[in-house]
Amino acid sequence: MKIADIKSTWNNIFFKEAPVDGICLFRILLGTVLLMNFCQDLSHFQDFWGPLGLQSVETFRNHFNGFHLNLFHLLEGTHASLYLILGLHFASLMGFLFGYKTRISSIVLLITLTSINQRNINMLNSADILLRIMAILMVFAPAGNKFSIDAMIAKRKGERLKENWAPWVHRLVQIQIAVVYLSTVWAKAKGDLWFDGTAVYYATRLEDFTRFSVPFILDNLITLKMITWSSLAIELALGSLIFIDELRKKVIVIGVSFHLGIEYMMSIPTFEILMIACLLAMFKVEEYPALLKQFEIKWEGFKTKLQPVFLPQGRRN
């Protein structure tokens, strides 16, 4: 293959304009997960981020010495500054979710999210890290060009935001998601439990993480081994085979089912829902308008079937 061919392929993948529907949909999904995660942490916000929290302001600042774009670093460690930061985070999160001043909302959201994460890094998990990475990428995306208040405002003014854009941000999102799965397989391959088929046995015996038990499956050694090896195969496929056009949709369906199964059995806050949202960003960029149209048609058909159930008895005929 010639260098010119490689350059042409690179430009087609990352910079040939494509519909923005996919990245705008991902904005909504990501914003929803961020909101869920924030609301979950708010129940203990004083313990996590307050002046008298589990980690003191002094410890936090010593850990992040030097300049950081962190609002907890720049403001006094008081209750008033905490409320200000949380209020700013919520406002930017709403702006990002609904697509109002989307670029500005994305930048402010990244700053507040990073500030909250750094305030107490001991409470972070892999979902928090992935959320922050995605927030960085979304700053550069045309995420407010569709399905947003920005698009509605532009339409009322007789303007039209661009509906085709260079998809390099969406491509980076997809690559990042694939890296998550491949790195997971690589990490598991370093141990013995995943290859001898007993890893799921031990994982499902952690009572603190158990949501709903499935005894007739999880108490059988043969079934446990099959689930363990299948998990590795699915994660490998989600990081590789998902990029093959003929297999993509099937792999995504398997991946969503896989994460729903884990969400049913295990209480791992945010992560499974986040990965399902990420998998919905893995379709081919050009496919999203048609996929969303199909969903709209099916949704209208579903509502039509439900309508007689909710109509008063006298109006059904």
PDB file of C-alpha atoms in Angstrom:
ATOM      1  CA  MET A   1       0.000   0.000   0.000  1.00  0.00           C
ATOM      2  CA  LYS A   2       1.360   3.398  -0.986  1.00  0.00           C
ATOM      3  CA  ILE A   3       1.773   6.293   1.449  1.00  0.00           C
ATOM      4  CA  ALA A   4      -0.824   8.246  -0.542  1.00  0.00           C
ATOM      5  CA  ASP A   5      -3.327   5.410  -0.067  1.00  0.00           C
ATOM      6  CA  ILE A   6      -2.648   5.323   3.683  1.00  0.00           C
ATOM      7  CA  LYS A   7      -3.111   9.091   3.900  1.00  0.00           C
ATOM      8  CA  SER A   8      -6.350   8.913   1.910  1.00  0.00           C
ATOM      9  CA  THR A   9      -7.720   6.126   4.137  1.00  0.00           C
ATOM     10  CA  TRP A  10      -6.737   8.068   7.275  1.00  0.00           C
ATOM     11  CA  ASN A  11      -8.500  11.204   6.025  1.00  0.00           C
ATOM     12  CA  ASN A  12     -11.621   9.245   5.055  1.00  0.00           C
ATOM     13  CA  ILE A  13     -11.845   7.616   8.476  1.00  0.00           C
ATOM     14  CA  PHE A  14     -11.215  10.684  10.611  1.00  0.00           C
ATOM     15  CA  PHE A  15     -11.936  13.775   8.528  1.00  0.00           C
ATOM     16  CA  LYS A  16     -14.445  12.970   5.782  1.00  0.00           C
ATOM     17  CA  GLU A  17     -17.641  14.719   6.851  1.00  0.00           C
ATOM     18  CA  ALA A  18     -20.362  12.475   8.252  1.00  0.00           C
ATOM     19  CA  PRO A  19     -23.698  13.008  10.058  1.00  0.00           C
ATOM     20  CA  VAL A  20     -23.400  14.343  13.607  1.00  0.00           C
ATOM     21  CA  ASP A  21     -26.404  12.327  14.838  1.00  0.00           C
ATOM     22  CA  GLY A  22     -24.234   9.740  16.579  1.00  0.00           C
ATOM     23  CA  ILE A  23     -22.073  12.106  18.627  1.00  0.00           C
ATOM     24  CA  CYS A  24     -25.131  14.210  19.544  1.00  0.00           C
ATOM     25  CA  LEU A  25     -26.951  11.090  20.738  1.00  0.00           C
ATOM     26  CA  PHE A  26     -23.857  10.117  22.728  1.00  0.00           C
ATOM     27  CA  ARG A  27     -23.929  13.558  24.369  1.00  0.00           C
ATOM     28  CA  ILE A  28     -27.397  12.783  25.734  1.00  0.00           C
ATOM     29  CA  LEU A  29     -26.403   9.296  26.902  1.00  0.00           C
ATOM     30  CA  LEU A  30     -23.178  10.511  28.499  1.00  0.00           C
ATOM     31  CA  GLY A  31     -24.945  13.443  30.147  1.00  0.00           C
ATOM     32  CA  THR A  32     -27.560  11.087  31.578  1.00  0.00           C
ATOM     33  CA  VAL A  33     -24.890   8.818  33.081  1.00  0.00           C
ATOM     34  CA  LEU A  34     -23.036  11.836  34.503  1.00  0.00           C
ATOM     35  CA  LEU A  35     -26.257  13.071  36.081  1.00  0.00           C
ATOM     36  CA  MET A  36     -26.973   9.646  37.600  1.00  0.00           C
ATOM     37  CA  ASN A  37     -23.446   9.460  38.983  1.00  0.00           C
ATOM     38  CA  PHE A  38     -23.644  12.982  40.431  1.00  0.00           C
ATOM     39  CA  CYS A  39     -27.020  12.389  42.079  1.00  0.00           C
ATOM     40  CA  GLN A  40     -25.712   9.164  43.597  1.00  0.00           C
ATOM     41  CA  ASP A  41     -22.705  10.949  45.146  1.00  0.00           C
ATOM     42  CA  LEU A  42     -24.798  13.870  46.393  1.00  0.00           C
ATOM     43  CA  SER A  43     -26.220  11.712  49.173  1.00  0.00           C
ATOM     44  CA  HIS A  44     -22.819  11.969  50.906  1.00  0.00           C
ATOM     45  CA  PHE A  45     -21.465  15.161  49.353  1.00  0.00           C
ATOM     46  CA  GLN A  46     -20.218  16.626  52.648  1.00  0.00           C
ATOM     47  CA  ASP A  47     -18.251  13.443  53.382  1.00  0.00           C
ATOM     48  CA  PHE A  48     -16.795  13.301  49.886  1.00  0.00           C
ATOM     49  CA  TRP A  49     -16.010  16.961  49.181  1.00  0.00           C
ATOM     50  CA  GLY A  50     -16.866  19.065  52.246  1.00  0.00           C
ATOM     51  CA  PRO A  51     -14.402  21.041  54.422  1.00  0.00           C
ATOM     52  CA  LEU A  52     -14.717  18.357  57.122  1.00  0.00           C
ATOM     53  CA  GLY A  53     -14.862  15.456  54.692  1.00  0.00           C
ATOM     54  CA  LEU A  54     -13.086  12.113  54.745  1.00  0.00           C
ATOM     55  CA  GLN A  55     -10.102  13.713  53.038  1.00  0.00           C
ATOM     56  CA  SER A  56      -9.136  17.139  54.355  1.00  0.00           C
ATOM     57  CA  VAL A  57      -8.604  20.128  52.094  1.00  0.00           C
ATOM     58  CA  GLU A  58      -4.969  20.276  53.244  1.00  0.00           C
ATOM     59  CA  THR A  59      -4.331  16.657  52.240  1.00  0.00           C
ATOM     60  CA  PHE A  60      -5.945  17.241  48.845  1.00  0.00           C
ATOM     61  CA  ARG A  61      -3.834  20.340  48.185  1.00  0.00           C
ATOM     62  CA  ASN A  62      -0.624  18.621  49.285  1.00  0.00           C
ATOM     63  CA  HIS A  63      -1.385  15.753  46.944  1.00  0.00           C
ATOM     64  CA  PHE A  64      -1.993  18.114  44.021  1.00  0.00           C
ATOM     65  CA  ASN A  65       0.707  20.653  44.800  1.00  0.00           C
ATOM     66  CA  GLY A  66       1.505  23.164  42.082  1.00  0.00           C
ATOM     67  CA  PHE A  67      -0.997  24.703  39.703  1.00  0.00           C
ATOM     68  CA  HIS A  68      -4.036  22.667  38.700  1.00  0.00           C
ATOM     69  CA  LEU A  69      -7.139  23.837  36.896  1.00  0.00           C
ATOM     70  CA  ASN A  70      -9.145  22.825  39.935  1.00  0.00           C
ATOM     71  CA  LEU A  71     -11.795  25.009  41.528  1.00  0.00           C
ATOM     72  CA  PHE A  72     -11.166  23.498  44.965  1.00  0.00           C
ATOM     73  CA  HIS A  73      -7.549  24.588  44.545  1.00  0.00           C
ATOM     74  CA  LEU A  74      -8.451  28.124  43.520  1.00  0.00           C
ATOM     75  CA  LEU A  75     -11.224  28.779  46.061  1.00  0.00           C
ATOM     76  CA  GLU A  76     -11.202  28.665  49.838  1.00  0.00           C
ATOM     77  CA  GLY A  77     -12.145  25.300  51.299  1.00  0.00           C
ATOM     78  CA  THR A  78     -15.440  26.482  52.786  1.00  0.00           C
ATOM     79  CA  HIS A  79     -19.034  25.308  52.630  1.00  0.00           C
ATOM     80  CA  ALA A  80     -19.897  28.304  50.441  1.00  0.00           C
ATOM     81  CA  SER A  81     -17.239  27.399  47.854  1.00  0.00           C
ATOM     82  CA  LEU A  82     -18.429  23.770  47.891  1.00  0.00           C
ATOM     83  CA  TYR A  83     -22.019  24.832  47.154  1.00  0.00           C
ATOM     84  CA  LEU A  84     -20.769  27.160  44.411  1.00  0.00           C
ATOM     85  CA  ILE A  85     -18.769  24.390  42.712  1.00  0.00           C
ATOM     86  CA  LEU A  86     -21.588  21.857  42.972  1.00  0.00           C
ATOM     87  CA  GLY A  87     -24.087  24.392  41.647  1.00  0.00           C
ATOM     88  CA  LEU A  88     -21.807  25.234  38.734  1.00  0.00           C
ATOM     89  CA  HIS A  89     -21.319  21.540  38.024  1.00  0.00           C
ATOM     90  CA  PHE A  90     -25.061  20.892  37.991  1.00  0.00           C
ATOM     91  CA  ALA A  91     -25.752  23.893  35.754  1.00  0.00           C
ATOM     92  CA  SER A  92     -23.059  22.897  33.237  1.00  0.00           C
ATOM     93  CA  LEU A  93     -24.257  19.293  33.356  1.00  0.00           C
ATOM     94  CA  MET A  94     -27.803  20.379  32.497  1.00  0.00           C
ATOM     95  CA  GLY A  95     -26.482  22.601  29.709  1.00  0.00           C
ATOM     96  CA  PHE A  96     -24.465  19.684  28.327  1.00  0.00           C
ATOM     97  CA  LEU A  97     -27.321  17.184  28.624  1.00  0.00           C
ATOM     98  CA  PHE A  98     -29.908  19.388  26.911  1.00  0.00           C
ATOM     99  CA  GLY A  99     -27.450  21.025  24.526  1.00  0.00           C
ATOM    100  CA  TYR A 100     -27.625  24.653  25.645  1.00  0.00           C
ATOM    101  CA  LYS A 101     -24.462  26.649  24.882  1.00  0.00           C
ATOM    102  CA  THR A 102     -23.041  23.191  24.404  1.00  0.00           C
ATOM    103  CA  ARG A 103     -19.393  24.082  23.840  1.00  0.00           C
ATOM    104  CA  ILE A 104     -19.233  26.356  26.889  1.00  0.00           C
ATOM    105  CA  SER A 105     -21.195  23.851  28.971  1.00  0.00           C
ATOM    106  CA  SER A 106     -18.762  21.091  27.936  1.00  0.00           C
ATOM    107  CA  ILE A 107     -15.716  23.120  28.983  1.00  0.00           C
ATOM    108  CA  VAL A 108     -17.200  24.150  32.334  1.00  0.00           C
ATOM    109  CA  LEU A 109     -18.399  20.580  32.936  1.00  0.00           C
ATOM    110  CA  LEU A 110     -14.895  19.239  32.329  1.00  0.00           C
ATOM    111  CA  ILE A 111     -13.418  21.728  34.818  1.00  0.00           C
ATOM    112  CA  THR A 112     -16.001  21.014  37.532  1.00  0.00           C
ATOM    113  CA  LEU A 113     -15.868  17.252  36.951  1.00  0.00           C
ATOM    114  CA  THR A 114     -12.075  17.263  37.221  1.00  0.00           C
ATOM    115  CA  SER A 115     -12.293  19.413  40.350  1.00  0.00           C
ATOM    116  CA  ILE A 116     -14.740  17.028  42.013  1.00  0.00           C
ATOM    117  CA  ASN A 117     -12.700  13.972  41.010  1.00  0.00           C
ATOM    118  CA  GLN A 118      -9.439  15.408  42.336  1.00  0.00           C
ATOM    119  CA  ARG A 119     -11.004  16.584  45.605  1.00  0.00           C
ATOM    120  CA  ASN A 120     -11.143  12.985  46.804  1.00  0.00           C
ATOM    121  CA  ILE A 121      -9.379  10.563  44.461  1.00  0.00           C
ATOM    122  CA  ASN A 122      -9.762   7.722  46.980  1.00  0.00           C
ATOM    123  CA  MET A 123     -13.455   7.350  46.096  1.00  0.00           C
ATOM    124  CA  LEU A 124     -12.902   7.136  42.331  1.00  0.00           C
ATOM    125  CA  ASN A 125     -13.420   4.022  40.262  1.00  0.00           C
ATOM    126  CA  SER A 126     -12.851   3.135  36.615  1.00  0.00           C
ATOM    127  CA  ALA A 127     -16.225   4.624  35.631  1.00  0.00           C
ATOM    128  CA  ASP A 128     -15.155   8.055  36.957  1.00  0.00           C
ATOM    129  CA  ILE A 129     -11.945   7.900  34.948  1.00  0.00           C
ATOM    130  CA  LEU A 130     -13.729   6.904  31.749  1.00  0.00           C
ATOM    131  CA  LEU A 131     -16.361   9.620  32.263  1.00  0.00           C
ATOM    132  CA  ARG A 132     -13.608  12.214  32.542  1.00  0.00           C
ATOM    133  CA  ILE A 133     -11.873  10.965  29.380  1.00  0.00           C
ATOM    134  CA  MET A 134     -15.139  11.152  27.459  1.00  0.00           C
ATOM    135  CA  ALA A 135     -15.798  14.637  28.844  1.00  0.00           C
ATOM    136  CA  ILE A 136     -12.428  15.752  27.456  1.00  0.00           C
ATOM    137  CA  LEU A 137     -13.263  14.416  23.993  1.00  0.00           C
ATOM    138  CA  MET A 138     -16.743  15.947  23.977  1.00  0.00           C
ATOM    139  CA  VAL A 139     -15.287  19.449  24.393  1.00  0.00           C
ATOM    140  CA  PHE A 140     -14.100  19.196  20.776  1.00  0.00           C
ATOM    141  CA  ALA A 141     -17.228  17.592  19.318  1.00  0.00           C
ATOM    142  CA  PRO A 142     -20.142  19.267  17.477  1.00  0.00           C
ATOM    143  CA  ALA A 143     -22.305  17.711  20.182  1.00  0.00           C
ATOM    144  CA  GLY A 144     -24.942  20.454  20.204  1.00  0.00           C
ATOM    145  CA  ASN A 145     -25.690  20.551  16.482  1.00  0.00           C
ATOM    146  CA  LYS A 146     -28.688  18.204  16.780  1.00  0.00           C
ATOM    147  CA  PHE A 147     -31.145  17.079  19.473  1.00  0.00           C
ATOM    148  CA  SER A 148     -30.369  20.216  21.458  1.00  0.00           C
ATOM    149  CA  ILE A 149     -31.663  23.569  22.614  1.00  0.00           C
ATOM    150  CA  ASP A 150     -28.919  25.170  20.517  1.00  0.00           C
ATOM    151  CA  ALA A 151     -30.357  23.559  17.384  1.00  0.00           C
ATOM    152  CA  MET A 152     -33.875  24.695  18.319  1.00  0.00           C
ATOM    153  CA  ILE A 153     -32.718  28.276  18.874  1.00  0.00           C
ATOM    154  CA  ALA A 154     -30.851  28.281  15.563  1.00  0.00           C
ATOM    155  CA  LYS A 155     -33.937  26.947  13.761  1.00  0.00           C
ATOM    156  CA  ARG A 156     -36.140  29.701  15.216  1.00  0.00           C
ATOM    157  CA  LYS A 157     -33.660  32.265  13.963  1.00  0.00           C
ATOM    158  CA  GLY A 158     -33.884  30.788  10.485  1.00  0.00           C
ATOM    159  CA  GLU A 159     -30.401  29.322  10.753  1.00  0.00           C
ATOM    160  CA  ARG A 160     -29.269  25.708  10.553  1.00  0.00           C
ATOM    161  CA  LEU A 161     -26.353  24.204  12.432  1.00  0.00           C
ATOM    162  CA  LYS A 162     -24.103  21.909  10.404  1.00  0.00           C
ATOM    163  CA  GLU A 163     -25.438  18.357  10.347  1.00  0.00           C
ATOM    164  CA  ASN A 164     -22.282  16.921   8.789  1.00  0.00           C
ATOM    165  CA  TRP A 165     -18.896  17.267  10.433  1.00  0.00           C
ATOM    166  CA  ALA A 166     -15.472  15.636  10.495  1.00  0.00           C
ATOM    167  CA  PRO A 167     -16.082  12.601  12.763  1.00  0.00           C
ATOM    168  CA  TRP A 168     -12.618  12.402  14.349  1.00  0.00           C
ATOM    169  CA  VAL A 169     -13.984  12.906  17.883  1.00  0.00           C
ATOM    170  CA  HIS A 170     -16.519  10.115  17.414  1.00  0.00           C
ATOM    171  CA  ARG A 171     -13.748   7.877  16.078  1.00  0.00           C
ATOM    172  CA  LEU A 172     -11.596   8.614  19.150  1.00  0.00           C
ATOM    173  CA  VAL A 173     -14.548   7.781  21.400  1.00  0.00           C
ATOM    174  CA  GLN A 174     -14.910   4.437  19.632  1.00  0.00           C
ATOM    175  CA  ILE A 175     -11.170   3.715  19.829  1.00  0.00           C
ATOM    176  CA  GLN A 176     -11.165   4.570  23.544  1.00  0.00           C
ATOM    177  CA  ILE A 177     -14.043   2.155  24.159  1.00  0.00           C
ATOM    178  CA  ALA A 178     -12.235  -0.612  22.277  1.00  0.00           C
ATOM    179  CA  VAL A 179      -9.084   0.072  24.310  1.00  0.00           C
ATOM    180  CA  VAL A 180     -11.101  -0.340  27.529  1.00  0.00           C
ATOM    181  CA  TYR A 181     -12.181  -3.842  26.503  1.00  0.00           C
ATOM    182  CA  LEU A 182      -8.809  -4.930  25.132  1.00  0.00           C
ATOM    183  CA  SER A 183      -6.943  -3.645  28.196  1.00  0.00           C
ATOM    184  CA  THR A 184      -9.427  -5.535  30.379  1.00  0.00           C
ATOM    185  CA  VAL A 185      -8.694  -8.775  28.518  1.00  0.00           C
ATOM    186  CA  TRP A 186      -4.956  -8.087  28.761  1.00  0.00           C
ATOM    187  CA  ALA A 187      -5.165  -7.500  32.530  1.00  0.00           C
ATOM    188  CA  LYS A 188      -7.203 -10.678  33.057  1.00  0.00           C
ATOM    189  CA  ALA A 189      -4.797 -12.699  30.911  1.00  0.00           C
ATOM    190  CA  LYS A 190      -2.009 -12.047  33.421  1.00  0.00           C
ATOM    191  CA  GLY A 191      -3.710 -14.171  36.080  1.00  0.00           C
ATOM    192  CA  ASP A 192      -4.732 -17.825  36.317  1.00  0.00           C
ATOM    193  CA  LEU A 193      -8.345 -17.547  37.489  1.00  0.00           C
ATOM    194  CA  TRP A 194      -9.777 -16.437  34.154  1.00  0.00           C
ATOM    195  CA  PHE A 195      -8.082 -19.219  32.225  1.00  0.00           C
ATOM    196  CA  ASP A 196      -8.935 -21.993  34.673  1.00  0.00           C
ATOM    197  CA  GLY A 197     -12.558 -20.756  34.633  1.00  0.00           C
ATOM    198  CA  THR A 198     -12.990 -19.904  38.318  1.00  0.00           C
ATOM    199  CA  ALA A 199     -12.879 -16.089  38.211  1.00  0.00           C
ATOM    200  CA  VAL A 200     -16.656 -15.620  38.073  1.00  0.00           C
ATOM    201  CA  TYR A 201     -17.048 -17.995  41.043  1.00  0.00           C
ATOM    202  CA  TYR A 202     -14.946 -15.710  43.248  1.00  0.00           C
ATOM    203  CA  ALA A 203     -16.444 -12.479  41.833  1.00  0.00           C
ATOM    204  CA  THR A 204     -19.991 -13.619  42.571  1.00  0.00           C
ATOM    205  CA  ARG A 205     -19.071 -14.545  46.154  1.00  0.00           C
ATOM    206  CA  LEU A 206     -18.286 -10.932  47.065  1.00  0.00           C
ATOM    207  CA  GLU A 207     -21.417 -10.198  49.082  1.00  0.00           C
ATOM    208  CA  ASP A 208     -20.868  -6.423  49.075  1.00  0.00           C
ATOM    209  CA  PHE A 209     -21.259  -6.452  45.280  1.00  0.00           C
ATOM    210  CA  THR A 210     -24.160  -8.884  45.033  1.00  0.00           C
ATOM    211  CA  ARG A 211     -27.457  -7.455  43.769  1.00  0.00           C
ATOM    212  CA  PHE A 212     -29.596 -10.460  42.774  1.00  0.00           C
ATOM    213  CA  SER A 213     -28.354 -14.012  43.068  1.00  0.00           C
ATOM    214  CA  VAL A 214     -28.881 -16.631  40.356  1.00  0.00           C
ATOM    215  CA  PRO A 215     -28.192 -19.818  42.373  1.00  0.00           C
ATOM    216  CA  PHE A 216     -29.025 -22.444  39.731  1.00  0.00           C
ATOM    217  CA  ILE A 217     -26.402 -20.865  37.440  1.00  0.00           C
ATOM    218  CA  LEU A 218     -23.775 -19.572  39.845  1.00  0.00           C
ATOM    219  CA  ASP A 219     -23.699 -22.714  41.994  1.00  0.00           C
ATOM    220  CA  ASN A 220     -22.741 -25.001  39.121  1.00  0.00           C
ATOM    221  CA  LEU A 221     -19.014 -25.244  38.396  1.00  0.00           C
ATOM    222  CA  ILE A 222     -19.425 -26.124  34.711  1.00  0.00           C
ATOM    223  CA  THR A 223     -21.751 -23.152  34.171  1.00  0.00           C
ATOM    224  CA  LEU A 224     -19.370 -20.855  36.050  1.00  0.00           C
ATOM    225  CA  LYS A 225     -16.466 -21.930  33.846  1.00  0.00           C
ATOM    226  CA  MET A 226     -18.522 -21.320  30.694  1.00  0.00           C
ATOM    227  CA  ILE A 227     -19.531 -17.845  31.921  1.00  0.00           C
ATOM    228  CA  THR A 228     -15.916 -17.018  32.798  1.00  0.00           C
ATOM    229  CA  TRP A 229     -14.538 -18.024  29.400  1.00  0.00           C
ATOM    230  CA  SER A 230     -17.488 -16.440  27.580  1.00  0.00           C
ATOM    231  CA  SER A 231     -16.823 -13.138  29.375  1.00  0.00           C
ATOM    232  CA  LEU A 232     -13.272 -13.091  28.040  1.00  0.00           C
ATOM    233  CA  ALA A 233     -14.460 -13.924  24.521  1.00  0.00           C
ATOM    234  CA  ILE A 234     -17.158 -11.233  24.596  1.00  0.00           C
ATOM    235  CA  GLU A 235     -14.780  -8.542  25.854  1.00  0.00           C
ATOM    236  CA  LEU A 236     -12.224  -9.502  23.192  1.00  0.00           C
ATOM    237  CA  ALA A 237     -14.929  -9.264  20.522  1.00  0.00           C
ATOM    238  CA  LEU A 238     -16.094  -5.880  21.842  1.00  0.00           C
ATOM    239  CA  GLY A 239     -12.561  -4.545  21.395  1.00  0.00           C
ATOM    240  CA  SER A 240     -11.924  -6.009  17.945  1.00  0.00           C
ATOM    241  CA  LEU A 241     -14.753  -7.704  16.003  1.00  0.00           C
ATOM    242  CA  ILE A 242     -17.039  -4.750  16.688  1.00  0.00           C
ATOM    243  CA  PHE A 243     -15.217  -2.842  13.919  1.00  0.00           C
ATOM    244  CA  ILE A 244     -16.201  -5.396  11.251  1.00  0.00           C
ATOM    245  CA  ASP A 245     -19.309  -4.094   9.462  1.00  0.00           C
ATOM    246  CA  GLU A 246     -20.990  -7.493   9.122  1.00  0.00           C
ATOM    247  CA  LEU A 247     -20.567  -8.281  12.826  1.00  0.00           C
ATOM    248  CA  ARG A 248     -20.944  -4.865  14.465  1.00  0.00           C
ATOM    249  CA  LYS A 249     -24.661  -4.911  15.310  1.00  0.00           C
ATOM    250  CA  LYS A 250     -24.581  -8.491  16.592  1.00  0.00           C
ATOM    251  CA  VAL A 251     -21.552  -7.778  18.778  1.00  0.00           C
ATOM    252  CA  ILE A 252     -23.201  -4.635  20.183  1.00  0.00           C
ATOM    253  CA  VAL A 253     -26.366  -6.595  21.059  1.00  0.00           C
ATOM    254  CA  ILE A 254     -24.253  -9.270  22.766  1.00  0.00           C
ATOM    255  CA  GLY A 255     -22.286  -6.571  24.611  1.00  0.00           C
ATOM    256  CA  VAL A 256     -25.408  -4.788  25.863  1.00  0.00           C
ATOM    257  CA  SER A 257     -26.861  -8.121  27.047  1.00  0.00           C
ATOM    258  CA  PHE A 258     -23.544  -8.913  28.735  1.00  0.00           C
ATOM    259  CA  HIS A 259     -23.553  -5.664  30.722  1.00  0.00           C
ATOM    260  CA  LEU A 260     -27.247  -5.983  31.582  1.00  0.00           C
ATOM    261  CA  GLY A 261     -26.496  -9.422  33.007  1.00  0.00           C
ATOM    262  CA  ILE A 262     -23.691  -8.037  35.168  1.00  0.00           C
ATOM    263  CA  GLU A 263     -25.910  -5.129  36.252  1.00  0.00           C
ATOM    264  CA  TYR A 264     -28.595  -7.614  37.321  1.00  0.00           C
ATOM    265  CA  MET A 265     -26.239  -9.810  39.338  1.00  0.00           C
ATOM    266  CA  MET A 266     -23.731  -7.297  40.703  1.00  0.00           C
ATOM    267  CA  SER A 267     -23.976  -3.840  42.236  1.00  0.00           C
ATOM    268  CA  ILE A 268     -21.180  -1.923  40.522  1.00  0.00           C
ATOM    269  CA  PRO A 269     -22.340   1.712  40.548  1.00  0.00           C
ATOM    270  CA  THR A 270     -22.485   3.466  37.174  1.00  0.00           C
ATOM    271  CA  PHE A 271     -20.011   1.300  35.277  1.00  0.00           C
ATOM    272  CA  GLU A 272     -22.362  -1.114  33.482  1.00  0.00           C
ATOM    273  CA  ILE A 273     -24.785   1.666  32.499  1.00  0.00           C
ATOM    274  CA  LEU A 274     -21.842   3.742  31.247  1.00  0.00           C
ATOM    275  CA  MET A 275     -20.539   0.867  29.125  1.00  0.00           C
ATOM    276  CA  ILE A 276     -23.993   0.303  27.604  1.00  0.00           C
ATOM    277  CA  ALA A 277     -24.104   4.012  26.700  1.00  0.00           C
ATOM    278  CA  CYS A 278     -20.626   3.693  25.196  1.00  0.00           C
ATOM    279  CA  LEU A 279     -21.620   0.638  23.152  1.00  0.00           C
ATOM    280  CA  LEU A 280     -24.455   2.660  21.616  1.00  0.00           C
ATOM    281  CA  ALA A 281     -21.727   4.975  20.283  1.00  0.00           C
ATOM    282  CA  MET A 282     -20.057   2.077  18.431  1.00  0.00           C
ATOM    283  CA  PHE A 283     -22.339   1.905  15.406  1.00  0.00           C
ATOM    284  CA  LYS A 284     -20.935   3.087  12.108  1.00  0.00           C
ATOM    285  CA  VAL A 285     -21.009   6.887  12.137  1.00  0.00           C
ATOM    286  CA  GLU A 286     -22.904   7.047   8.849  1.00  0.00           C
ATOM    287  CA  GLU A 287     -25.594   4.655  10.126  1.00  0.00           C
ATOM    288  CA  TYR A 288     -27.060   6.796  12.900  1.00  0.00           C
ATOM    289  CA  PRO A 289     -29.663   8.788  10.902  1.00  0.00           C
ATOM    290  CA  ALA A 290     -31.170   5.540   9.546  1.00  0.00           C
ATOM    291  CA  LEU A 291     -30.972   3.817  12.956  1.00  0.00           C
ATOM    292  CA  LEU A 292     -32.690   6.717  14.695  1.00  0.00           C
ATOM    293  CA  LYS A 293     -35.354   6.809  11.979  1.00  0.00           C
ATOM    294  CA  GLN A 294     -36.020   3.093  12.493  1.00  0.00           C
ATOM    295  CA  PHE A 295     -36.262   3.646  16.242  1.00  0.00           C
ATOM    296  CA  GLU A 296     -38.699   6.532  15.696  1.00  0.00           C
ATOM    297  CA  ILE A 297     -40.911   4.379  13.444  1.00  0.00           C
ATOM    298  CA  LYS A 298     -40.908   1.492  15.943  1.00  0.00           C
ATOM    299  CA  TRP A 299     -41.626   3.864  18.831  1.00  0.00           C
ATOM    300  CA  GLU A 300     -44.599   5.376  16.998  1.00  0.00           C
ATOM    301  CA  GLY A 301     -45.895   1.882  16.277  1.00  0.00           C
ATOM    302  CA  PHE A 302     -45.473   0.927  19.921  1.00  0.00           C
ATOM    303  CA  LYS A 303     -47.387   4.028  21.049  1.00  0.00           C
ATOM    304  CA  THR A 304     -50.167   3.230  18.572  1.00  0.00           C
ATOM    305  CA  LYS A 305     -50.533  -0.259  20.073  1.00  0.00           C
ATOM    306  CA  LEU A 306     -50.619   1.142  23.593  1.00  0.00           C
ATOM    307  CA  GLN A 307     -53.079   3.938  22.838  1.00  0.00           C
ATOM    308  CA  PRO A 308     -56.293   1.855  23.104  1.00  0.00           C
ATOM    309  CA  VAL A 309     -55.216   0.668  26.565  1.00  0.00           C
ATOM    310  CA  PHE A 310     -55.093   4.207  27.947  1.00  0.00           C
ATOM    311  CA  LEU A 311     -58.081   5.696  26.119  1.00  0.00           C
ATOM    312  CA  PRO A 312     -61.361   5.954  28.052  1.00  0.00           C
ATOM    313  CA  GLN A 313     -63.726   3.027  27.400  1.00  0.00           C
ATOM    314  CA  GLY A 314     -66.174   5.171  25.446  1.00  0.00           C
ATOM    315  CA  ARG A 315     -63.540   6.498  23.029  1.00  0.00           C
ATOM    316  CA  ARG A 316     -62.019   3.215  21.886  1.00  0.00           C
ATOM    317  CA  ASN A 317     -64.327   2.671  18.939  1.00  0.00           C
TER     318      ASN A 317
END
